[in-house]
PDB file of C-alpha atoms and ligand atoms in Angstrom:
ATOM      1  CA  MET A1003       0.000   0.000   0.000  1.00  0.00           C
ATOM      2  CA  ARG A1004       1.119   3.544  -0.745  1.00  0.00           C
ATOM      3  CA  LEU A1005      -0.438   6.662   0.783  1.00  0.00           C
ATOM      4  CA  ILE A1006       0.157  10.380   0.409  1.00  0.00           C
ATOM      5  CA  ILE A1007       0.064  12.064   3.815  1.00  0.00           C
ATOM      6  CA  GLY A1008      -0.463  15.819   3.915  1.00  0.00           C
ATOM      7  CA  VAL A1009       0.082  17.791   7.099  1.00  0.00           C
ATOM      8  CA  THR A1010      -1.241  21.368   7.237  1.00  0.00           C
ATOM      9  CA  GLY A1011      -1.067  24.191   9.755  1.00  0.00           C
ATOM     10  CA  ALA A1012      -3.959  23.231  12.018  1.00  0.00           C
ATOM     11  CA  SER A1013      -3.543  22.395  15.653  1.00  0.00           C
ATOM     12  CA  GLY A1014      -3.245  18.644  16.202  1.00  0.00           C
ATOM     13  CA  ALA A1015       0.140  17.661  14.779  1.00  0.00           C
ATOM     14  CA  ILE A1016       0.061  14.791  17.263  1.00  0.00           C
ATOM     15  CA  TYR A1017      -2.493  13.040  15.011  1.00  0.00           C
ATOM     16  CA  ALA A1018      -0.078  13.212  12.082  1.00  0.00           C
ATOM     17  CA  LYS A1019       2.782  11.923  14.218  1.00  0.00           C
ATOM     18  CA  ARG A1020       0.783   8.908  15.399  1.00  0.00           C
ATOM     19  CA  LEU A1021      -0.471   8.092  11.912  1.00  0.00           C
ATOM     20  CA  LEU A1022       3.065   8.289  10.509  1.00  0.00           C
ATOM     21  CA  GLU A1023       4.348   6.010  13.288  1.00  0.00           C
ATOM     22  CA  MET A1024       1.622   3.447  12.599  1.00  0.00           C
ATOM     23  CA  LEU A1025       2.116   3.495   8.817  1.00  0.00           C
ATOM     24  CA  HIS A1026       5.846   3.064   9.348  1.00  0.00           C
ATOM     25  CA  GLU A1027       5.191   0.079  11.611  1.00  0.00           C
ATOM     26  CA  LEU A1028       2.827  -1.399   9.027  1.00  0.00           C
ATOM     27  CA  HIS A1029       5.411  -0.934   6.221  1.00  0.00           C
ATOM     28  CA  VAL A1030       3.089   1.311   4.237  1.00  0.00           C
ATOM     29  CA  GLU A1031       4.925   3.414   1.646  1.00  0.00           C
ATOM     30  CA  VAL A1032       4.351   7.063   2.546  1.00  0.00           C
ATOM     31  CA  ASP A1033       4.750  10.220   0.467  1.00  0.00           C
ATOM     32  CA  LEU A1034       4.822  13.085   2.964  1.00  0.00           C
ATOM     33  CA  ILE A1035       3.929  16.697   2.164  1.00  0.00           C
ATOM     34  CA  VAL A1036       3.937  19.248   4.981  1.00  0.00           C
ATOM     35  CA  THR A1037       2.868  22.852   4.305  1.00  0.00           C
ATOM     36  CA  SER A1038       5.019  25.623   5.737  1.00  0.00           C
ATOM     37  CA  CYS A1039       2.434  26.377   8.462  1.00  0.00           C
ATOM     38  CA  GLY A1040       2.158  22.642   9.090  1.00  0.00           C
ATOM     39  CA  ARG A1041       5.875  22.466   9.670  1.00  0.00           C
ATOM     40  CA  TYR A1042       5.795  25.388  12.091  1.00  0.00           C
ATOM     41  CA  ILE A1043       2.951  23.894  14.149  1.00  0.00           C
ATOM     42  CA  MET A1044       4.442  20.409  14.079  1.00  0.00           C
ATOM     43  CA  GLU A1045       7.647  21.708  15.625  1.00  0.00           C
ATOM     44  CA  TYR A1046       5.832  24.021  18.062  1.00  0.00           C
ATOM     45  CA  GLU A1047       3.285  21.486  19.353  1.00  0.00           C
ATOM     46  CA  LEU A1048       5.463  18.392  19.370  1.00  0.00           C
ATOM     47  CA  GLY A1049       8.750  20.020  20.312  1.00  0.00           C
ATOM     48  CA  VAL A1050      10.621  17.976  17.729  1.00  0.00           C
ATOM     49  CA  LYS A1051      12.343  18.945  14.509  1.00  0.00           C
ATOM     50  CA  TYR A1052      10.381  18.360  11.298  1.00  0.00           C
ATOM     51  CA  GLU A1053      13.263  16.243   9.983  1.00  0.00           C
ATOM     52  CA  HIS A1054      12.750  13.821  12.891  1.00  0.00           C
ATOM     53  CA  LEU A1055       9.173  13.042  11.834  1.00  0.00           C
ATOM     54  CA  ALA A1056      10.001  13.143   8.147  1.00  0.00           C
ATOM     55  CA  LYS A1057      12.237  10.119   8.759  1.00  0.00           C
ATOM     56  CA  LEU A1058       9.060   8.053   9.203  1.00  0.00           C
ATOM     57  CA  ALA A1059       8.097   8.669   5.549  1.00  0.00           C
ATOM     58  CA  THR A1060       9.403   6.850   2.488  1.00  0.00           C
ATOM     59  CA  HIS A1061       9.429   9.955   0.294  1.00  0.00           C
ATOM     60  CA  VAL A1062       9.400  13.550   1.534  1.00  0.00           C
ATOM     61  CA  TRP A1063       8.259  16.267  -0.859  1.00  0.00           C
ATOM     62  CA  ASP A1064       8.561  20.036  -0.602  1.00  0.00           C
ATOM     63  CA  ALA A1065       5.053  21.541  -0.572  1.00  0.00           C
ATOM     64  CA  GLY A1066       6.222  24.113  -3.126  1.00  0.00           C
ATOM     65  CA  ASP A1067       7.647  21.544  -5.541  1.00  0.00           C
ATOM     66  CA  MET A1068       5.106  21.364  -8.330  1.00  0.00           C
ATOM     67  CA  SER A1069       7.486  19.249 -10.414  1.00  0.00           C
ATOM     68  CA  ALA A1070       7.403  16.378  -7.878  1.00  0.00           C
ATOM     69  CA  ASP A1071       6.451  12.927  -9.252  1.00  0.00           C
ATOM     70  CA  ILE A1072       3.171  12.903  -7.353  1.00  0.00           C
ATOM     71  CA  ALA A1073       2.092  16.215  -8.939  1.00  0.00           C
ATOM     72  CA  SER A1074       1.438  14.290 -12.131  1.00  0.00           C
ATOM     73  CA  GLY A1075      -1.659  12.274 -12.937  1.00  0.00           C
ATOM     74  CA  SER A1076       0.652   9.631 -14.409  1.00  0.00           C
ATOM     75  CA  HIS A1077       1.597   8.812 -10.833  1.00  0.00           C
ATOM     76  CA  THR A1078      -1.842   8.840  -9.230  1.00  0.00           C
ATOM     77  CA  HIS A1079      -2.719   5.219  -9.967  1.00  0.00           C
ATOM     78  CA  LEU A1080       0.362   4.190  -7.955  1.00  0.00           C
ATOM     79  CA  CYS A1081      -1.115   5.699  -4.784  1.00  0.00           C
ATOM     80  CA  ASP A1082      -3.938   4.107  -2.818  1.00  0.00           C
ATOM     81  CA  GLY A1083      -5.074   7.304  -1.160  1.00  0.00           C
ATOM     82  CA  LEU A1084      -4.455  10.687   0.381  1.00  0.00           C
ATOM     83  CA  VAL A1085      -4.879  11.665   4.040  1.00  0.00           C
ATOM     84  CA  VAL A1086      -4.737  15.310   5.132  1.00  0.00           C
ATOM     85  CA  ILE A1087      -4.139  15.310   8.879  1.00  0.00           C
ATOM     86  CA  PRO A1088      -4.713  17.723  10.497  1.00  0.00           C
ATOM     87  CA  CYS A1089      -6.451  19.747   7.774  1.00  0.00           C
ATOM     88  CA  THR A1090      -6.879  23.526   8.030  1.00  0.00           C
ATOM     89  CA  MET A1091      -9.964  25.387   6.896  1.00  0.00           C
ATOM     90  CA  ASN A1092      -7.679  27.139   4.427  1.00  0.00           C
ATOM     91  CA  THR A1093      -6.807  23.816   2.783  1.00  0.00           C
ATOM     92  CA  VAL A1094     -10.442  22.621   3.030  1.00  0.00           C
ATOM     93  CA  ALA A1095     -11.558  25.785   1.185  1.00  0.00           C
ATOM     94  CA  LYS A1096      -8.942  25.384  -1.535  1.00  0.00           C
ATOM     95  CA  MET A1097      -9.705  21.690  -1.997  1.00  0.00           C
ATOM     96  CA  ALA A1098     -13.409  22.454  -2.236  1.00  0.00           C
ATOM     97  CA  HIS A1099     -12.862  25.068  -4.930  1.00  0.00           C
ATOM     98  CA  GLY A1100     -10.205  23.529  -7.141  1.00  0.00           C
ATOM     99  CA  ILE A1101      -7.299  25.709  -6.074  1.00  0.00           C
ATOM    100  CA  ALA A1102      -4.036  23.816  -6.449  1.00  0.00           C
ATOM    101  CA  ASP A1103      -1.315  26.264  -5.461  1.00  0.00           C
ATOM    102  CA  ASN A1104       0.833  23.856  -3.470  1.00  0.00           C
ATOM    103  CA  LEU A1105       1.846  20.236  -4.005  1.00  0.00           C
ATOM    104  CA  LEU A1106      -0.638  18.850  -1.483  1.00  0.00           C
ATOM    105  CA  LEU A1107      -3.553  20.632  -3.168  1.00  0.00           C
ATOM    106  CA  ARG A1108      -2.258  19.585  -6.558  1.00  0.00           C
ATOM    107  CA  THR A1109      -2.222  15.897  -5.579  1.00  0.00           C
ATOM    108  CA  PHE A1110      -5.855  16.216  -4.479  1.00  0.00           C
ATOM    109  CA  ASP A1111      -6.824  17.963  -7.709  1.00  0.00           C
ATOM    110  CA  VAL A1112      -5.066  15.301  -9.760  1.00  0.00           C
ATOM    111  CA  MET A1113      -6.654  12.485  -7.748  1.00  0.00           C
ATOM    112  CA  LEU A1114     -10.107  13.927  -8.496  1.00  0.00           C
ATOM    113  CA  LYS A1115      -9.205  14.258 -12.149  1.00  0.00           C
ATOM    114  CA  VAL A1116      -7.878  10.731 -12.530  1.00  0.00           C
ATOM    115  CA  ARG A1117     -10.340   8.866 -10.303  1.00  0.00           C
ATOM    116  CA  GLY A1118     -13.376  10.999 -11.095  1.00  0.00           C
ATOM    117  CA  ASP A1119     -14.173  11.555  -7.413  1.00  0.00           C
ATOM    118  CA  GLY A1120     -12.615  11.979  -3.986  1.00  0.00           C
ATOM    119  CA  SER A1121     -12.870   8.351  -2.905  1.00  0.00           C
ATOM    120  CA  GLY A1122      -9.572   7.370  -1.328  1.00  0.00           C
ATOM    121  CA  VAL A1123      -9.220  10.826   0.195  1.00  0.00           C
ATOM    122  CA  VAL A1124      -9.576  11.268   3.960  1.00  0.00           C
ATOM    123  CA  ILE A1125      -9.339  14.597   5.749  1.00  0.00           C
ATOM    124  CA  VAL A1126      -9.141  15.325   9.465  1.00  0.00           C
ATOM    125  CA  PRO A1127     -10.389  18.929   9.604  1.00  0.00           C
ATOM    126  CA  ARG A1128      -9.587  20.845  12.792  1.00  0.00           C
ATOM    127  CA  GLU A1129     -11.273  24.093  13.653  1.00  0.00           C
ATOM    128  CA  THR A1130     -13.856  25.142  16.200  1.00  0.00           C
ATOM    129  CA  PRO A1131     -16.390  26.660  16.150  1.00  0.00           C
ATOM    130  CA  LEU A1132     -17.169  26.092  12.481  1.00  0.00           C
ATOM    131  CA  ASN A1133     -18.483  29.015  10.440  1.00  0.00           C
ATOM    132  CA  GLU A1134     -20.788  28.871   7.434  1.00  0.00           C
ATOM    133  CA  ASN A1135     -17.899  28.816   4.943  1.00  0.00           C
ATOM    134  CA  HIS A1136     -16.250  25.921   6.760  1.00  0.00           C
ATOM    135  CA  LEU A1137     -19.453  23.890   6.774  1.00  0.00           C
ATOM    136  CA  GLU A1138     -20.275  24.614   3.127  1.00  0.00           C
ATOM    137  CA  ASN A1139     -16.758  23.728   2.029  1.00  0.00           C
ATOM    138  CA  LEU A1140     -16.816  20.489   4.014  1.00  0.00           C
ATOM    139  CA  LEU A1141     -20.172  19.607   2.457  1.00  0.00           C
ATOM    140  CA  ARG A1142     -18.742  20.228  -1.024  1.00  0.00           C
ATOM    141  CA  LEU A1143     -15.877  17.858  -0.238  1.00  0.00           C
ATOM    142  CA  ARG A1144     -18.217  15.188   1.112  1.00  0.00           C
ATOM    143  CA  ARG A1145     -20.282  15.447  -2.068  1.00  0.00           C
ATOM    144  CA  MET A1146     -17.064  14.829  -4.037  1.00  0.00           C
ATOM    145  CA  GLY A1147     -16.679  11.563  -2.115  1.00  0.00           C
ATOM    146  CA  VAL A1148     -14.071  12.698   0.407  1.00  0.00           C
ATOM    147  CA  THR A1149     -14.248  10.949   3.798  1.00  0.00           C
ATOM    148  CA  ILE A1150     -14.332  13.497   6.602  1.00  0.00           C
ATOM    149  CA  ILE A1151     -13.076  12.370  10.009  1.00  0.00           C
ATOM    150  CA  PRO A1152     -13.131  15.313  12.446  1.00  0.00           C
ATOM    151  CA  PRO A1153     -10.853  14.673  15.437  1.00  0.00           C
ATOM    152  CA  VAL A1154     -13.845  14.089  17.705  1.00  0.00           C
ATOM    153  CA  THR A1155     -13.212  11.155  19.989  1.00  0.00           C
ATOM    154  CA  ALA A1156     -15.790   8.848  21.540  1.00  0.00           C
ATOM    155  CA  PHE A1157     -15.460   7.886  25.175  1.00  0.00           C
ATOM    156  CA  TYR A1158     -16.865   4.360  25.255  1.00  0.00           C
ATOM    157  CA  HIS A1159     -13.324   2.968  25.163  1.00  0.00           C
ATOM    158  CA  HIS A1160     -12.607   4.752  28.484  1.00  0.00           C
ATOM    159  CA  PRO A1161      -9.593   6.795  27.356  1.00  0.00           C
ATOM    160  CA  LYS A1162      -7.004   7.365  30.081  1.00  0.00           C
ATOM    161  CA  SER A1163      -4.527   9.535  28.203  1.00  0.00           C
ATOM    162  CA  ILE A1164      -4.124  11.952  25.329  1.00  0.00           C
ATOM    163  CA  GLN A1165      -2.623   9.050  23.399  1.00  0.00           C
ATOM    164  CA  ASP A1166      -5.877   7.092  23.824  1.00  0.00           C
ATOM    165  CA  LEU A1167      -7.833  10.051  22.423  1.00  0.00           C
ATOM    166  CA  VAL A1168      -5.483  10.373  19.455  1.00  0.00           C
ATOM    167  CA  ASP A1169      -5.468   6.631  18.796  1.00  0.00           C
ATOM    168  CA  PHE A1170      -9.254   6.582  18.463  1.00  0.00           C
ATOM    169  CA  ILE A1171      -9.025   8.881  15.430  1.00  0.00           C
ATOM    170  CA  VAL A1172      -5.957   7.234  13.905  1.00  0.00           C
ATOM    171  CA  ALA A1173      -7.707   3.855  14.214  1.00  0.00           C
ATOM    172  CA  LEU A1174     -10.593   5.172  12.074  1.00  0.00           C
ATOM    173  CA  ILE A1175      -8.141   6.153   9.349  1.00  0.00           C
ATOM    174  CA  LEU A1176      -6.400   2.771   9.422  1.00  0.00           C
ATOM    175  CA  ASP A1177      -9.810   1.068   9.303  1.00  0.00           C
ATOM    176  CA  HIS A1178     -10.742   3.172   6.280  1.00  0.00           C
ATOM    177  CA  PHE A1179      -7.820   1.711   4.328  1.00  0.00           C
ATOM    178  CA  GLY A1180      -8.297  -1.796   5.738  1.00  0.00           C
ATOM    179  CA  LEU A1181      -5.005  -1.653   7.631  1.00  0.00           C
ATOM    180  CA  PRO A1182      -4.729  -3.932  10.682  1.00  0.00           C
ATOM    181  CA  HIS A1183      -4.265  -2.455  14.137  1.00  0.00           C
ATOM    182  CA  ALA A1184      -5.068  -2.963  17.799  1.00  0.00           C
ATOM    183  CA  LEU A1185      -5.067   0.706  18.782  1.00  0.00           C
ATOM    184  CA  VAL A1186      -8.528   0.787  20.306  1.00  0.00           C
ATOM    185  CA  PRO A1187     -10.716  -2.097  21.471  1.00  0.00           C
ATOM    186  CA  ARG A1188     -13.779  -2.362  19.235  1.00  0.00           C
ATOM    187  CA  TRP A1189     -17.168  -1.821  20.800  1.00  0.00           C
ATOM    188  CA  LYS A1190     -18.581  -4.960  22.392  1.00  0.00           C
ATOM    189  CA  LYS A1191     -21.986  -5.058  24.034  1.00  0.00           C
ATOM    190  CA  PRO A1192     -21.359  -5.318  27.805  1.00  0.00           C
TER     191      PRO A1192
HETATM  192  C1  FMN B2067      -0.755  28.033  16.527  1.00  0.00           C
HETATM  193  C2  FMN B2067      -1.680  28.030  15.337  1.00  0.00           C
HETATM  194  C3  FMN B2067      -2.753  27.147  15.325  1.00  0.00           C
HETATM  195  C4  FMN B2067      -3.629  27.122  14.256  1.00  0.00           C
HETATM  196  N1  FMN B2067      -4.660  26.247  14.288  1.00  0.00           N
HETATM  197  C5  FMN B2067      -5.506  26.167  13.240  1.00  0.00           C
HETATM  198  C6  FMN B2067      -6.569  25.215  13.263  1.00  0.00           C
HETATM  199  O1  FMN B2067      -6.737  24.422  14.198  1.00  0.00           O
HETATM  200  N2  FMN B2067      -7.366  25.177  12.179  1.00  0.00           N
HETATM  201  C7  FMN B2067      -7.208  25.997  11.085  1.00  0.00           C
HETATM  202  O2  FMN B2067      -7.993  25.890  10.146  1.00  0.00           O
HETATM  203  N3  FMN B2067      -6.207  26.918  11.059  1.00  0.00           N
HETATM  204  C8  FMN B2067      -5.355  27.030  12.095  1.00  0.00           C
HETATM  205  N4  FMN B2067      -4.325  27.938  12.067  1.00  0.00           N
HETATM  206  C9  FMN B2067      -4.212  28.849  10.902  1.00  0.00           C
HETATM  207  C10 FMN B2067      -3.517  28.211   9.715  1.00  0.00           C
HETATM  208  O3  FMN B2067      -2.199  27.786  10.066  1.00  0.00           O
HETATM  209  C11 FMN B2067      -3.467  29.220   8.539  1.00  0.00           C
HETATM  210  O4  FMN B2067      -4.774  29.438   8.040  1.00  0.00           O
HETATM  211  C12 FMN B2067      -2.567  28.812   7.410  1.00  0.00           C
HETATM  212  O5  FMN B2067      -2.670  29.742   6.347  1.00  0.00           O
HETATM  213  C13 FMN B2067      -2.890  27.441   6.887  1.00  0.00           C
HETATM  214  O6  FMN B2067      -2.071  27.133   5.787  1.00  0.00           O
HETATM  215  P1  FMN B2067      -2.062  25.655   5.199  1.00  0.00           P
HETATM  216  O7  FMN B2067      -3.471  25.239   4.985  1.00  0.00           O
HETATM  217  O8  FMN B2067      -1.318  25.804   3.886  1.00  0.00           O
HETATM  218  O9  FMN B2067      -1.284  24.811   6.155  1.00  0.00           O
HETATM  219  C14 FMN B2067      -3.428  27.982  13.137  1.00  0.00           C
HETATM  220  C15 FMN B2067      -2.325  28.847  13.149  1.00  0.00           C
HETATM  221  C16 FMN B2067      -1.470  28.870  14.223  1.00  0.00           C
HETATM  222  C17 FMN B2067      -0.279  29.811  14.190  1.00  0.00           C
END
């Protein structure tokens, strides 16, 4: 399996870190694109250098590099999907309106073009409260077939730590791509 992972400048870099760790453990080939704001927040919230996390990816692309392999539709069929985690409202708006002015947005645009819809694309949008633009843009993306997983955790697994809260969301993403994990016990009727 090969996935493109996009990290943007929303709060919640810890979700990206955990997903990258899990994909690394599962030997999934990862193309990583981090926007400049994403890089700033990743370093600020996690207290680690971007290069440290980038080591978990198979290929690391500069978000400004529009000549990267994955910018081309000829490459799209080699990738099984795209996950934007966490995803800013800025990136949501651009995705919803066909703006492709960085490599992450370009890969989304190309995926839509080649596949005909946004199936295979998962976003983890992080903003609160949500305004009318945010909601309309998210609806547009859903109508394109994009799977929207807000980082809103359930509590029936009795989380004890921040890691448990994060794992609940990362587990949903792994489930989406049929990747095996034991991050969170599945619901069982007591
Ligand atoms: C500390 C910090 C936290 C932020 N958190 C969010 C957030 O949770 N959601 C969001 O949509 N934007 C957030 N922003 C604003 C985005 O970083 C900003 O809109 C930026 O232009 C996004 O660019 P990108 O989508 O290319 O990463 C935050 C900015 C800072 C400095």
